[in-house]
mmCIF file of C-alpha atoms in Angstrom:
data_model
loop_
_atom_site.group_PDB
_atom_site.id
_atom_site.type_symbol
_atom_site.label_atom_id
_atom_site.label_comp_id
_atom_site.label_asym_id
_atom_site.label_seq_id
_atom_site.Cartn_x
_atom_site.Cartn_y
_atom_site.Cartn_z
ATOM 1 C CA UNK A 780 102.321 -139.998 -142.552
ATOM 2 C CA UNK A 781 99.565 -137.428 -142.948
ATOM 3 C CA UNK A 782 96.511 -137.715 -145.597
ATOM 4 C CA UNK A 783 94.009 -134.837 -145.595
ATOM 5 C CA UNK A 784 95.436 -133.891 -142.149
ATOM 6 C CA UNK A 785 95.083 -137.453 -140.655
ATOM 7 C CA UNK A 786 97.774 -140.117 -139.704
ATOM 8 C CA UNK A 787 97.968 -143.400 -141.908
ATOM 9 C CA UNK A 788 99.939 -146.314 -141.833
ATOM 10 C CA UNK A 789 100.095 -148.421 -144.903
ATOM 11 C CA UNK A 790 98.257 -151.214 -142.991
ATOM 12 C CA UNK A 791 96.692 -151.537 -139.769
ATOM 13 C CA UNK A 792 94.568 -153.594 -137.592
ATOM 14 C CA UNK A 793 90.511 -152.597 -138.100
ATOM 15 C CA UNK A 794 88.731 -151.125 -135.288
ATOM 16 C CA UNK A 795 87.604 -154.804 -134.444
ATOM 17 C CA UNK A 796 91.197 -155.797 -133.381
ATOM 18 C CA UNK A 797 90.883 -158.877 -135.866
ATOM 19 C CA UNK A 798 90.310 -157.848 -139.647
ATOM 20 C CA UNK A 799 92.994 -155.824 -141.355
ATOM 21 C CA UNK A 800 92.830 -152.471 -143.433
ATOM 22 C CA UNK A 801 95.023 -151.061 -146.158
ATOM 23 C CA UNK A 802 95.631 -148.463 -148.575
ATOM 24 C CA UNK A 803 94.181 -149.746 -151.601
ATOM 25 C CA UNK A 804 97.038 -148.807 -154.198
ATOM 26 C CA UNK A 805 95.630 -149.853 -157.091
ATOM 27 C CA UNK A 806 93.214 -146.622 -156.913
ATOM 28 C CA UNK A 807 95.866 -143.897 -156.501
ATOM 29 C CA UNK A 808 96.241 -140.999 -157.041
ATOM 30 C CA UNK A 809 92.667 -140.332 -158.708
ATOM 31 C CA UNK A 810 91.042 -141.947 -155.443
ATOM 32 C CA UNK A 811 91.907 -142.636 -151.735
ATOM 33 C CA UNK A 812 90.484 -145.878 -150.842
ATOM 34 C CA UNK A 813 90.362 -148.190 -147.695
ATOM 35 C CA UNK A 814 90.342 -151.876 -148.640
ATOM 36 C CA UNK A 815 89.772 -154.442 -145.282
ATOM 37 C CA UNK A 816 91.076 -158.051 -145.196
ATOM 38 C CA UNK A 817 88.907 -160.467 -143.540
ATOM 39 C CA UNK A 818 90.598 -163.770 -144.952
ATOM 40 C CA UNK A 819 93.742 -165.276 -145.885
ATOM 41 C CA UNK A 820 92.310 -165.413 -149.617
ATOM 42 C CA UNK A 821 92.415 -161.293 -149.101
ATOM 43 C CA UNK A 822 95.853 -160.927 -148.412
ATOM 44 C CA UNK A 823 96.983 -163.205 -151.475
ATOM 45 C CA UNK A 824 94.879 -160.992 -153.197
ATOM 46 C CA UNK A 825 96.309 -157.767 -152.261
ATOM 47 C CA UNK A 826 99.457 -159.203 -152.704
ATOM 48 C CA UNK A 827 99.573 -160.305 -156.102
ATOM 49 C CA UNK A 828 96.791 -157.782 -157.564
ATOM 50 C CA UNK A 829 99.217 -155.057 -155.949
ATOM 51 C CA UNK A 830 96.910 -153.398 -153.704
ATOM 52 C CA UNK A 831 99.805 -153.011 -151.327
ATOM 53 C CA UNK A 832 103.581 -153.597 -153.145
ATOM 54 C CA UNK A 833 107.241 -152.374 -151.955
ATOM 55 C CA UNK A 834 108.713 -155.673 -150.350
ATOM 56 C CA UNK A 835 108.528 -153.995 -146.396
ATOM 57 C CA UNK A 836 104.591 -153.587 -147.088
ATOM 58 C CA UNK A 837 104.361 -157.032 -148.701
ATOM 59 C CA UNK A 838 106.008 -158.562 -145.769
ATOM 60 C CA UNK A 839 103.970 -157.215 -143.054
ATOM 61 C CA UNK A 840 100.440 -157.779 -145.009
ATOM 62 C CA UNK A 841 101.663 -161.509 -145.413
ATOM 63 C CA UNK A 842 102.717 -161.890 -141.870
ATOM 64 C CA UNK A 843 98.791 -160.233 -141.218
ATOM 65 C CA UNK A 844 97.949 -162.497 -143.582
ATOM 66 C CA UNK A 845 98.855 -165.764 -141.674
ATOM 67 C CA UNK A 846 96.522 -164.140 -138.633
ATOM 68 C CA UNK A 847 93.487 -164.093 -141.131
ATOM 69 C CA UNK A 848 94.221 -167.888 -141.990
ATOM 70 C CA UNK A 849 94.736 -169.271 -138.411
ATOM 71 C CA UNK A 850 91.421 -167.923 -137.640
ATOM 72 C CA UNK A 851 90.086 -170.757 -139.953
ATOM 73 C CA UNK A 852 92.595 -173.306 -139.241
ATOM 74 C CA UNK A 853 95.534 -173.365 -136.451
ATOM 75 C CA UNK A 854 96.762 -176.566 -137.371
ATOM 76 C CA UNK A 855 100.607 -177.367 -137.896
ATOM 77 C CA UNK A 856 99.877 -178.509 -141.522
ATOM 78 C CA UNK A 857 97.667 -175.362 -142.484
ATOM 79 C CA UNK A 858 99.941 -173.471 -141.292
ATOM 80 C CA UNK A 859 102.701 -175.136 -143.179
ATOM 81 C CA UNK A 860 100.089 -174.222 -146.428
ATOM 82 C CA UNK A 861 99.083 -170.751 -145.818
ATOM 83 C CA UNK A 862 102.871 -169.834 -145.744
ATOM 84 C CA UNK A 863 103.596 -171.998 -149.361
ATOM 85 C CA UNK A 864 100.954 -170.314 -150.633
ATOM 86 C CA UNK A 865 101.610 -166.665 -149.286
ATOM 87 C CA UNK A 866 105.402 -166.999 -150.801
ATOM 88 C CA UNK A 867 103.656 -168.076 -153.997
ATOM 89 C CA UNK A 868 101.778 -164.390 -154.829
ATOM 90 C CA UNK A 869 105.087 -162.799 -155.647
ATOM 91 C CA UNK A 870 108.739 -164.055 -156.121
ATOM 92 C CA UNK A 871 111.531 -161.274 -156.055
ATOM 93 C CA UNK A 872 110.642 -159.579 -153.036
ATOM 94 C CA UNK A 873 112.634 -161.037 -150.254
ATOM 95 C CA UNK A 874 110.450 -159.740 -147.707
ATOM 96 C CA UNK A 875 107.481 -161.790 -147.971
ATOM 97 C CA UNK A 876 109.557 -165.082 -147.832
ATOM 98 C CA UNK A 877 111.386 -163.720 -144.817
ATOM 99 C CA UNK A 878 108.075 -162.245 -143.158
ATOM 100 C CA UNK A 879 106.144 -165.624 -143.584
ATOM 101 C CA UNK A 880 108.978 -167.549 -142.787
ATOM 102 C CA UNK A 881 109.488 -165.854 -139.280
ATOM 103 C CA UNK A 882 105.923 -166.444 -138.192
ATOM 104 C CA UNK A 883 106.048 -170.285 -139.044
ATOM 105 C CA UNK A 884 109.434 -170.323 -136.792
ATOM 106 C CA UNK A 885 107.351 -167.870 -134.323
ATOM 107 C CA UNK A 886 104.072 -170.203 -134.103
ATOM 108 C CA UNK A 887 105.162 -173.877 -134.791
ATOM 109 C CA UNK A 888 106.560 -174.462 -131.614
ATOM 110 C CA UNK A 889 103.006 -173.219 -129.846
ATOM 111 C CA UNK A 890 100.014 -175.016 -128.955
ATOM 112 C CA UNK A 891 97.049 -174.885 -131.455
ATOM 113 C CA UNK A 892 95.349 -172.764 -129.114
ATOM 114 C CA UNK A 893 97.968 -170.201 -128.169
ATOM 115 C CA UNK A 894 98.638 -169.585 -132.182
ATOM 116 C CA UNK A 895 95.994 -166.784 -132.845
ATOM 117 C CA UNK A 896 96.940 -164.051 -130.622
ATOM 118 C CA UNK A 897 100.729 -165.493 -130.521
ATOM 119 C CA UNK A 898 100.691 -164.583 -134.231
ATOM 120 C CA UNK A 899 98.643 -160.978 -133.737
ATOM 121 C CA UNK A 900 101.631 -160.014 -131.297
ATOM 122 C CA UNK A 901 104.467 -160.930 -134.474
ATOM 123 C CA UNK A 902 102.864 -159.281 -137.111
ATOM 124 C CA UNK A 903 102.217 -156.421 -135.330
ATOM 125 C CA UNK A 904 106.272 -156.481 -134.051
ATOM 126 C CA UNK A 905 106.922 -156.851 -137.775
ATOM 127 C CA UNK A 906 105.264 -153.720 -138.469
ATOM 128 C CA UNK A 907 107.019 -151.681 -135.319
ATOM 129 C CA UNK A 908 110.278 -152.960 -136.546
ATOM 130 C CA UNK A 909 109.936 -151.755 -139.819
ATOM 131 C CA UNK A 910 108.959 -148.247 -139.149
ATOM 132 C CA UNK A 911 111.911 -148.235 -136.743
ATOM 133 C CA UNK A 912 113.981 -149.142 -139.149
ATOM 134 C CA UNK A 913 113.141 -146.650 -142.008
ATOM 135 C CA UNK A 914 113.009 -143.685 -139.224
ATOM 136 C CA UNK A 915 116.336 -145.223 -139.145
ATOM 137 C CA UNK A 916 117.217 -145.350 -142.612
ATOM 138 C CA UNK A 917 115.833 -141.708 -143.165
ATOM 139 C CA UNK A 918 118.373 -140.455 -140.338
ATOM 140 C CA UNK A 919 121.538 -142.283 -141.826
ATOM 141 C CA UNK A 920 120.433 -140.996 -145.629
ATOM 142 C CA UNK A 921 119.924 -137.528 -143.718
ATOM 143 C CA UNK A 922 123.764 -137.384 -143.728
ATOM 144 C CA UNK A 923 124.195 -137.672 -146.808
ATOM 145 C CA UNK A 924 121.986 -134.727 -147.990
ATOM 146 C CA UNK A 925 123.239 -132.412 -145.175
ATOM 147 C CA UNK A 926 126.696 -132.827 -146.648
ATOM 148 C CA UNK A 927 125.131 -132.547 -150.337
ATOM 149 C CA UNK A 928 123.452 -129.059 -149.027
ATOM 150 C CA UNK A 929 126.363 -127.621 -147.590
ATOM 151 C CA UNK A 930 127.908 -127.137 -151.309
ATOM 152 C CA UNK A 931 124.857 -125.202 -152.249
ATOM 153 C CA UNK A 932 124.386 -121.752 -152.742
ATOM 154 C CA UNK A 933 122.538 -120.249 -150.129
ATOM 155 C CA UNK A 934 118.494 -121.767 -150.793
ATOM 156 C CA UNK A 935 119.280 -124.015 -153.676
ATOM 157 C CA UNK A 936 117.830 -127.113 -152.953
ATOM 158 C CA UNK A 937 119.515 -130.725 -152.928
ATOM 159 C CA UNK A 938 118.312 -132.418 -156.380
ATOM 160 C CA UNK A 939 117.638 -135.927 -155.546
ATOM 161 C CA UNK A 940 116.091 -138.578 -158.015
ATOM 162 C CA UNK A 941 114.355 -141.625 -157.639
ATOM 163 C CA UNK A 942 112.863 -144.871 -159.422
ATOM 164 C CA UNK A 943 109.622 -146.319 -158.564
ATOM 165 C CA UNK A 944 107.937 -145.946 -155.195
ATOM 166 C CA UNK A 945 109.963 -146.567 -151.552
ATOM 167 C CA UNK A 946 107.809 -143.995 -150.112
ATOM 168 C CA UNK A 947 105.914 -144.867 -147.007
ATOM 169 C CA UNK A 948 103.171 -146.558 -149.543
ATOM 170 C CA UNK A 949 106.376 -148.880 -150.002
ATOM 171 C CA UNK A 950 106.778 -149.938 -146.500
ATOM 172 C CA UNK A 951 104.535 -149.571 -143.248
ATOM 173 C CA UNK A 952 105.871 -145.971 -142.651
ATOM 174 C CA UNK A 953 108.394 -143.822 -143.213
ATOM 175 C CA UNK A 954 109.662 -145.365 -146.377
ATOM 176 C CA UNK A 955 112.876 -146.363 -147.810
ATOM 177 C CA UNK A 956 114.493 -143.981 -150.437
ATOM 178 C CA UNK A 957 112.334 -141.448 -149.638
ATOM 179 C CA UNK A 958 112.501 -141.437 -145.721
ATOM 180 C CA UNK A 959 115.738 -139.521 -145.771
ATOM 181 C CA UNK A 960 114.099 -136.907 -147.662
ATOM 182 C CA UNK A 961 111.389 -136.226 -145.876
ATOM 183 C CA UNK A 962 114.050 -136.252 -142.665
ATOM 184 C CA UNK A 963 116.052 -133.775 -144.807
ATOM 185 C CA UNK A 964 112.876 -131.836 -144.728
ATOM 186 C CA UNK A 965 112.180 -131.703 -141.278
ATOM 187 C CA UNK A 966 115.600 -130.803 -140.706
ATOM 188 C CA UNK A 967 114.592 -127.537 -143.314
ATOM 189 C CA UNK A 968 116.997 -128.378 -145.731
ATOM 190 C CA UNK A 969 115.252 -127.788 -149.261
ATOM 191 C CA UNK A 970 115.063 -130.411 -151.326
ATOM 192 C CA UNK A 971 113.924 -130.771 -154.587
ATOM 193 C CA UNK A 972 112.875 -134.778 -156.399
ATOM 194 C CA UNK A 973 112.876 -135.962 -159.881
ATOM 195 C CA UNK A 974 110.442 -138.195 -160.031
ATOM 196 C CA UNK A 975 110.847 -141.369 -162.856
ATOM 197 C CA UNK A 976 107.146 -141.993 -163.690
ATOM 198 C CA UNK A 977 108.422 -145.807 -163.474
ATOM 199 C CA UNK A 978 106.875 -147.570 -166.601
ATOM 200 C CA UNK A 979 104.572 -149.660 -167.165
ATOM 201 C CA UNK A 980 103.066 -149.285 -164.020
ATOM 202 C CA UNK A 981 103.668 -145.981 -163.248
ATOM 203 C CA UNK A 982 104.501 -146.046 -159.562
ATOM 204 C CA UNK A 983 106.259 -142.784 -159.640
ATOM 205 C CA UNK A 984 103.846 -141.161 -161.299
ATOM 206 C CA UNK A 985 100.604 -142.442 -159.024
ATOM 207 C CA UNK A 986 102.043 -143.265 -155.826
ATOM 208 C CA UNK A 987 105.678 -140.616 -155.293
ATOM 209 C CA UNK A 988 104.522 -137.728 -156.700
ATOM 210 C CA UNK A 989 101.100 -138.202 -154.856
ATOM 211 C CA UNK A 990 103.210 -138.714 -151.411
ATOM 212 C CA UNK A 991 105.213 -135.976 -152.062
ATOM 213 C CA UNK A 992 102.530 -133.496 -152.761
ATOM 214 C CA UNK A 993 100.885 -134.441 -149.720
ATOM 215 C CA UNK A 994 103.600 -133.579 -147.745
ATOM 216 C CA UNK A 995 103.993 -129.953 -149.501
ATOM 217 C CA UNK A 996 107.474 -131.001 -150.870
ATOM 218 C CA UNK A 997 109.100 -130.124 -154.650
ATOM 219 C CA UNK A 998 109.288 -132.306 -157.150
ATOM 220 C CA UNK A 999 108.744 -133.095 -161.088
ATOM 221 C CA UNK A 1000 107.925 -135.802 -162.676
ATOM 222 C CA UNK A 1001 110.121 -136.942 -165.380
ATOM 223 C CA UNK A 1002 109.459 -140.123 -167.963
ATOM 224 C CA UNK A 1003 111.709 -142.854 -167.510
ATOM 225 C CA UNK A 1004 114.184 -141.332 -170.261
ATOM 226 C CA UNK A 1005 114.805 -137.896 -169.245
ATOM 227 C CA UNK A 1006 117.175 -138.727 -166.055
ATOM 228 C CA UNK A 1007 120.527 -139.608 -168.164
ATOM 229 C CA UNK A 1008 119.964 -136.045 -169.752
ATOM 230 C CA UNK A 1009 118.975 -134.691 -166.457
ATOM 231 C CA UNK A 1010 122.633 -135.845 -164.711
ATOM 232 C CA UNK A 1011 124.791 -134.607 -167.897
ATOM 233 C CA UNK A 1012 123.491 -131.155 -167.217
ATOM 234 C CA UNK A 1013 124.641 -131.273 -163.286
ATOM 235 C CA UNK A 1014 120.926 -131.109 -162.391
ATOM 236 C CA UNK A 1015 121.015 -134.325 -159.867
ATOM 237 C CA UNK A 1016 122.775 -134.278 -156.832
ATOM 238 C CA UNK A 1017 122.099 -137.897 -155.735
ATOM 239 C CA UNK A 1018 120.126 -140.864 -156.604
ATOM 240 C CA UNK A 1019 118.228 -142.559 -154.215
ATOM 241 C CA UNK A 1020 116.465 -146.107 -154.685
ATOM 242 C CA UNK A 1021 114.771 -148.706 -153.068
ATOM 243 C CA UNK A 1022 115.705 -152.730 -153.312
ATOM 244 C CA UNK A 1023 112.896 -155.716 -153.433
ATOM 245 C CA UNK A 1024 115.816 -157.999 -153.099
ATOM 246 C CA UNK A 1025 119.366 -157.320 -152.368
ATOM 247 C CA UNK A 1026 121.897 -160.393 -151.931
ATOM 248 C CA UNK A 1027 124.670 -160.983 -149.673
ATOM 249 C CA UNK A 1028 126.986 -159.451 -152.139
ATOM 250 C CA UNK A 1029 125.877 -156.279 -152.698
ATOM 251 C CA UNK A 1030 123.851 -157.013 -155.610
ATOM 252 C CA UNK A 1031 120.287 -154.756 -156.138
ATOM 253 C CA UNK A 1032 117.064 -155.965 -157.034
ATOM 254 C CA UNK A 1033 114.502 -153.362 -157.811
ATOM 255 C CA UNK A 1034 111.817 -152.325 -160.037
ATOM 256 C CA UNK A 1035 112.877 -152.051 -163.580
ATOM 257 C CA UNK A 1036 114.799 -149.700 -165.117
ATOM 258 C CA UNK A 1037 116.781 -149.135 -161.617
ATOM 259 C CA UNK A 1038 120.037 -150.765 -163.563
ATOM 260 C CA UNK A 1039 119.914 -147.705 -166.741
ATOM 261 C CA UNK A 1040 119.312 -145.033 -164.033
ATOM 262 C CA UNK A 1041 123.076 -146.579 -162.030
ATOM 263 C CA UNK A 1042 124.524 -146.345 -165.784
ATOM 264 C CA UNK A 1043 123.875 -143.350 -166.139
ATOM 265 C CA UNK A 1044 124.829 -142.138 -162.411
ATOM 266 C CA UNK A 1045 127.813 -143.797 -162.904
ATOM 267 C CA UNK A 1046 129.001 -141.893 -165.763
ATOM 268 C CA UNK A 1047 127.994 -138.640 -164.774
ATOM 269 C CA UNK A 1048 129.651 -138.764 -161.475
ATOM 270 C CA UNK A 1049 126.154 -138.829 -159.634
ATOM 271 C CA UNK A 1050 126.134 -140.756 -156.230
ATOM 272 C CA UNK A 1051 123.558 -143.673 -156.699
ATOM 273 C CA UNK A 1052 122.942 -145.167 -153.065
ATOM 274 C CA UNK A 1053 119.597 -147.760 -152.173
ATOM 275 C CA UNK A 1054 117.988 -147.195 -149.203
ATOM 276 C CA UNK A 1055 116.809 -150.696 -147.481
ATOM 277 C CA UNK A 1056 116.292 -152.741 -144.346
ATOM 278 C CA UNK A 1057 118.293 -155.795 -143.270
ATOM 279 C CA UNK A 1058 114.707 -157.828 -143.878
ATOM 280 C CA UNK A 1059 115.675 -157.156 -147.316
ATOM 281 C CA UNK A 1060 119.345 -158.568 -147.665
ATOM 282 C CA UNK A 1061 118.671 -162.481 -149.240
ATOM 283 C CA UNK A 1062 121.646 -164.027 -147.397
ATOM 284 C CA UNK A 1063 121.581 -166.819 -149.596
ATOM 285 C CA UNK A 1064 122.794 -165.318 -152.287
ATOM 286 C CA UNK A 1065 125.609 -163.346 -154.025
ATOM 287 C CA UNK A 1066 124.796 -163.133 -157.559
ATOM 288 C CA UNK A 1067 121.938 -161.271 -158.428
ATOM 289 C CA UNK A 1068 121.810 -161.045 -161.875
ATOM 290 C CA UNK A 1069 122.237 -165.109 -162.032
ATOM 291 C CA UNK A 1070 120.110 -165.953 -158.980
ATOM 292 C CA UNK A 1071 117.108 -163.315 -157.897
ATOM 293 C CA UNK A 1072 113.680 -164.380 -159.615
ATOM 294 C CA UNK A 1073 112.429 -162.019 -162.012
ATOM 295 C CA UNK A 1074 108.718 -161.806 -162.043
ATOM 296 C CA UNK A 1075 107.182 -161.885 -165.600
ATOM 297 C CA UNK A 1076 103.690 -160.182 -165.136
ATOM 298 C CA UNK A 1077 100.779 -159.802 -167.304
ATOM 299 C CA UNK A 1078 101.460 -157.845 -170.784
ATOM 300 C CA UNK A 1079 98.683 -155.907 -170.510
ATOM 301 C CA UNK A 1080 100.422 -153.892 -167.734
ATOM 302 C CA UNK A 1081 102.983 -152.766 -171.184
ATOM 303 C CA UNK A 1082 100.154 -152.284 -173.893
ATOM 304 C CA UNK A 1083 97.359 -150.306 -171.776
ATOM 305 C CA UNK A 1084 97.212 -147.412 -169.459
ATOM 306 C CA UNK A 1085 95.328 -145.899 -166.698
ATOM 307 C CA UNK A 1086 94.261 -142.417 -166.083
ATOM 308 C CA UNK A 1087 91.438 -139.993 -165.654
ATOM 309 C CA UNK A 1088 89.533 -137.976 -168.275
ATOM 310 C CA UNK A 1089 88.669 -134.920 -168.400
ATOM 311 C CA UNK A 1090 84.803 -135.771 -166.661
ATOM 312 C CA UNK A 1091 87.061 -137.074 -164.091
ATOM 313 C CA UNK A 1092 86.262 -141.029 -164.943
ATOM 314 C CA UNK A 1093 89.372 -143.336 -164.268
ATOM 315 C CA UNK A 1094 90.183 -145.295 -167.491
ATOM 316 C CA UNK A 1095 92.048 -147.738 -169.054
ATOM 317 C CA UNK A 1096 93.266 -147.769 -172.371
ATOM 318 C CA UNK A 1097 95.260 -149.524 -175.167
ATOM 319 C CA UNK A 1098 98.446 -148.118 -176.129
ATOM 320 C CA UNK A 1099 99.327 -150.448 -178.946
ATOM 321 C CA UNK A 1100 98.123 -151.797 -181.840
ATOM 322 C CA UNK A 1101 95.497 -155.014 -181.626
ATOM 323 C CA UNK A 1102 97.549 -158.143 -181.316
ATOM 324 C CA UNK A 1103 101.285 -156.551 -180.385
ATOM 325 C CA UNK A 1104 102.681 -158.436 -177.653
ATOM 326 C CA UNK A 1105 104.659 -157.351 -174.878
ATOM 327 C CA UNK A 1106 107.428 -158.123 -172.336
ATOM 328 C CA UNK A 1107 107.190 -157.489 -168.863
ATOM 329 C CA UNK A 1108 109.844 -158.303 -166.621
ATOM 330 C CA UNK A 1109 109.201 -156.402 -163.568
ATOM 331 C CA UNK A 1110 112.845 -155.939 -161.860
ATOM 332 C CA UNK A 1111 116.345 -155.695 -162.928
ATOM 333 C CA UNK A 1112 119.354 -156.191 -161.175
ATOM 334 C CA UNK A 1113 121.904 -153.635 -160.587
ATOM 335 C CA UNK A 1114 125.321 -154.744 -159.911
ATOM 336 C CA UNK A 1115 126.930 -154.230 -156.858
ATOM 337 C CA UNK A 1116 129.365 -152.199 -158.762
ATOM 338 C CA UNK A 1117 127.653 -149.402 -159.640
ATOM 339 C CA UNK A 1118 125.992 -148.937 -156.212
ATOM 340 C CA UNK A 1119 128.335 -146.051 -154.151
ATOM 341 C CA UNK A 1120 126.843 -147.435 -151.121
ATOM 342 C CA UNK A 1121 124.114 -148.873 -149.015
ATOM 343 C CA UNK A 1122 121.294 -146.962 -146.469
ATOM 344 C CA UNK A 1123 120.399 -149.409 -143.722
ATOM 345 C CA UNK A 1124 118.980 -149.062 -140.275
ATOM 346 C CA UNK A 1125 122.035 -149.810 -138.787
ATOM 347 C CA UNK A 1126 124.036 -147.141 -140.342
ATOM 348 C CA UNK A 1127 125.289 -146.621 -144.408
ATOM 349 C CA UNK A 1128 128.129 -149.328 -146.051
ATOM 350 C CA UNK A 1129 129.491 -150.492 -149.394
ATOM 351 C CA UNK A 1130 127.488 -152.673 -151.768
ATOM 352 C CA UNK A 1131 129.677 -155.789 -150.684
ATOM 353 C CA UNK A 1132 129.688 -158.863 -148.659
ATOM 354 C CA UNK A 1133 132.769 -156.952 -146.005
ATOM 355 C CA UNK A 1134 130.267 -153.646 -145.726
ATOM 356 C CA UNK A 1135 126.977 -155.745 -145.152
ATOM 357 C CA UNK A 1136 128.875 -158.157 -142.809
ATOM 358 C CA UNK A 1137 130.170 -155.143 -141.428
ATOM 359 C CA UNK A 1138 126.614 -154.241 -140.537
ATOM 360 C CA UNK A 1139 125.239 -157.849 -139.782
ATOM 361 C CA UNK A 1140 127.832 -159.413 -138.102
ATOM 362 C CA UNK A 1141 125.145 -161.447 -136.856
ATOM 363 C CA UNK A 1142 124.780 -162.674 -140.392
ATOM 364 C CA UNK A 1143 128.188 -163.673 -141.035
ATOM 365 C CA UNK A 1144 127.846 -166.550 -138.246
#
């Protein structure tokens, strides 16, 4: 994708061909920073501070991640301990397990001293195969909002909301839920987003609406409330989301407040469909809501806020009284049952064990 007229990726290699760069997150949208990774101590830190999040983009910095370390050490057992502790920064995302867990299978078999640039060549496949796959997704979801368009009067656009960020900041390009929008766009169908600022931290607000205004296309941001009103008044057309972890069954993990926005699609007749990769189906599992991992984070993510005054300094400040405390589960889990249907790279199915398997036969075996 394009920033101030040049091409980014979400991560990259650095001009040395050894250290690793990223979009630092954390300072969006009031600043566009480049953070570099030089250890395996930075990638656990981007990880769990959230300078990079969305589980395709946690995946591939951990799978960098395991580069930085074997520069140190190449040995079977530090290997074995870079990858416990890389699956330790975050637990819902089913990416990072499933990105750190492929380069152990990738590099354990190798000789100490093949390791290194053996491991280069797989995280940098991990990050081809996931833009392929959401240039994928955004083709299959493209579908969806062609037919969607075609009951429009002539120039009204295709309403679409979403929750939280699955733009390309979510994955290495392209994005998730958003990719077949901006393929909807390219195809010049018009096509309007509702944007869910995505309490408490504000995702939508920060990281969507800044993609989307970089790429010239129309949207509003909406607090997390509004989109139940939004649907009874025929004012979305479709909901698209994103999944951090989605099991076997159809089940969909994904940032909080996903579950009241499928609710409320639900009863108003509103397609809800989440956009993911096969990297992010957890074959173990079936029941989400009894099995996924819910990560509890800090409190202070609930009771203060960040922003920019008016002399254009970026603060943070308390929303609560002194002493409140807070909950902060960040996920829910919708059930498969409200989902109208899946957007993979290999095409769109049901929320179900028979439509994934459909899909992943491969997976089934």
């Amino acid at each position: 994708m394009r920033v101030n007229g040049q091409a980014y990726r979400s991560i990259w290699l650095a001009a040395d061909g050894v250290e690793v760069e990223i979009i630092d997150q954390t300072q969006l949208p009031f600043r566009f920073q480049v953070a570099r990774l030089k250890r395996l101590e930075d990638a656990m830190e981007a990880i769990s501070r959230m300078l990079v999040r969305g589980a395709p983009l946690i995946g591939a910095t951990a799978a960098y991640g395991i580069c930085l370390g074997l520069r140190r050490a190449a040995g079977s057992q530090a290997l074995e301990e870079m990858a416990r502790q890389l699956i330790g920064c975050r637990p819902t995302a089913v990416n990072l397990r499933w990105a750190v867990e492929r380069m152990v299978r990738c590099l354990l078999p190798l000789p100490e001293e093949q390791r290194l640039a053996a491991a280069y060549r797989e995280a940098g496949l991990i990050c081809e195969e996931d833009v392929a796959a959401n240039e994928a997704i955004g083709r299959h979801g493209l579908a969806l909002v062609q037919k969607l368009w075609h009951t429009k009067q002539l120039g009204e656009p295709v309403h679409i909301l979403t929750h939280c960020n699955a733009g390309w900041l979510a994955t290495v390009d392209w994005g998730t839920a958003l990719a077949p929008v901006y393929a909807a766009v390219a195809a010049g169908i018009p096509v309007h987003v509702w944007v869910d600022e995505t309490r408490p931290r504000n995702q939508g607000a920060s990281l969507t609406a800044w993609e989307l205004a970089a790429a010239g296309i129309s949207h509003h941001l909406l607090v997390d409330n509004a989109g139940g009103h939004l649907m009874q008044h025929g004012l979305v057309d479709l909901c698209i989301v994103g999944s951090d972890r989605t099991t076997a069954g159809g089940d969909v993990c994904n940032k909080i407040g996903t579950y009241l926005k499928a609710l409320a699609a639900r009863d108003n007749g509103v397609p809800f469909y989440v956009a993911l990769p096969g990297s992010t189906v957890d074959w173990t599992m079936d029941d989400g809501v009894a099995e996924i991992p819910i990560e509890e984070r800090d409190m202070d993510e609930v009771l203060r806020v960040r922003g920019e005054d008016e002399h254009g300094a970026v603060r943070t400040v308390a929303i609560a009284p002194a002493g409140t405390p807070a909950v902060n589960p960040a996920f829910d889990v919708t059930p498969a049952r409200l989902v109208t249907g899946l957007i993979t790279e290999r095409g769109i199915c049901p929320a179900s064990r028979d439509g994934l398997a459909g899909l992943y036969p491969e997976q089934g075996q």
